[in-house]
XYZ file of C-alpha atoms in Angstrom:
127
model
C -12.096 18.631 -5.952
C -11.052 15.416 -4.217
C -9.978 15.970 -0.612
C -7.217 13.442 0.053
C -6.537 12.280 3.586
C -3.932 9.468 3.311
C -3.027 6.290 1.506
C -5.255 3.501 2.790
C -3.498 0.456 1.347
C -1.172 -0.939 -1.265
C -1.985 -4.253 -2.976
C 0.599 -6.625 -4.394
C 0.131 -9.726 -6.513
C 1.824 -12.924 -5.287
C 2.188 -16.356 -6.874
C 1.868 -18.476 -3.724
C -0.026 -16.968 -0.778
C 1.398 -19.409 1.779
C 4.965 -18.622 0.738
C 4.231 -14.870 0.737
C 2.613 -15.066 4.194
C 5.689 -16.805 5.574
C 7.919 -13.988 4.274
C 5.735 -11.081 5.433
C 4.499 -12.650 8.707
C 7.505 -14.637 9.887
C 10.505 -12.936 8.284
C 9.431 -9.266 8.217
C 7.076 -9.674 11.221
C 4.224 -7.672 9.683
C 0.997 -7.693 11.739
C -1.754 -9.643 9.990
C -5.245 -8.170 10.261
C -8.697 -9.528 9.473
C -9.631 -9.687 5.798
C -13.240 -9.794 4.565
C -14.346 -13.099 2.996
C -13.617 -12.171 -0.622
C -13.709 -14.953 -3.224
C -10.038 -14.277 -4.012
C -7.187 -15.582 -1.847
C -5.324 -12.934 0.080
C -4.020 -11.600 3.364
C -3.993 -8.091 4.854
C -1.350 -6.475 7.075
C -1.356 -3.328 9.188
C 1.596 -0.997 8.686
C 0.981 1.899 11.022
C -2.262 3.526 9.872
C -1.982 2.023 6.393
C -2.411 -1.503 5.081
C -0.656 -3.904 2.753
C -2.886 -6.349 0.873
C -1.387 -9.446 -0.733
C -3.513 -11.107 -3.398
C -2.747 -14.493 -4.885
C -2.888 -14.038 -8.647
C -5.297 -16.666 -10.070
C -2.910 -17.485 -12.928
C 0.148 -17.627 -10.675
C 1.646 -14.577 -12.352
C 3.001 -11.307 -11.079
C 4.095 -8.245 -12.985
C 7.800 -8.331 -12.109
C 10.427 -10.938 -12.878
C 13.682 -9.023 -12.408
C 15.772 -7.653 -9.549
C 15.662 -4.363 -7.679
C 14.845 -1.377 -9.855
C 13.670 1.641 -7.870
C 11.921 3.015 -10.963
C 9.492 0.061 -10.891
C 6.374 0.161 -8.748
C 7.051 -0.397 -5.057
C 5.919 0.631 -1.607
C 8.009 2.341 1.050
C 7.980 2.118 4.835
C 9.647 4.691 7.079
C 11.795 2.936 9.707
C 13.375 4.325 12.874
C 16.960 3.386 12.023
C 18.818 2.771 8.780
C 21.708 1.055 10.598
C 19.468 -1.226 12.673
C 17.389 -2.162 9.627
C 20.521 -3.035 7.615
C 21.836 -5.065 10.553
C 18.532 -6.944 10.862
C 18.408 -7.667 7.107
C 21.973 -9.011 7.223
C 21.176 -11.224 10.236
C 18.059 -12.503 8.434
C 20.191 -13.133 5.314
C 17.944 -10.928 3.179
C 19.759 -9.365 0.215
C 19.346 -5.607 0.020
C 20.519 -2.533 -1.827
C 21.413 0.250 0.590
C 21.625 3.926 -0.241
C 22.718 5.528 3.044
C 23.329 8.951 1.440
C 20.558 8.972 -1.157
C 19.869 12.118 -3.133
C 16.260 11.700 -1.941
C 17.235 13.519 1.252
C 16.928 10.410 3.432
C 18.543 6.975 3.550
C 16.969 4.188 1.483
C 17.112 0.385 1.536
C 15.536 -1.826 -1.110
C 14.655 -5.524 -0.846
C 12.588 -7.988 -2.866
C 9.882 -10.284 -1.565
C 9.488 -13.852 -2.802
C 7.652 -12.633 -5.929
C 10.123 -9.867 -6.829
C 7.862 -7.134 -5.465
C 10.072 -4.237 -4.342
C 9.932 -3.015 -0.745
C 11.697 0.211 0.225
C 12.685 1.111 3.788
C 13.448 4.789 4.438
C 15.089 6.501 7.412
C 16.704 9.757 8.411
C 20.408 10.032 7.533
C 22.755 8.506 10.132
C 19.978 6.844 12.085
């Protein structure tokens, strides 16, 4: 039997690594961490104890081309405050879909990165 401990990382394909880095590093303020010298182009970020890996697709393609659809593949980050996250997204002029009373049992916010990868932010109700 496999003994699972935690998710280590999520990898996303991006079309333009420089453009993706600007969004994740400068807009979302993710912490970049050292990446081994793979032959592929990419960047790694620390998100708590987990990691996000962005990989520039060699053909400039990604899997998604449409808007927010929570049924599509995505990754989720637990945030301290739904209200503060919504306020920050509005100030940063980042479109989002908010679900403050989600049937999931916690509040949800969905955004898209520059390559239409879905990012979900989750928080306790009324936080």
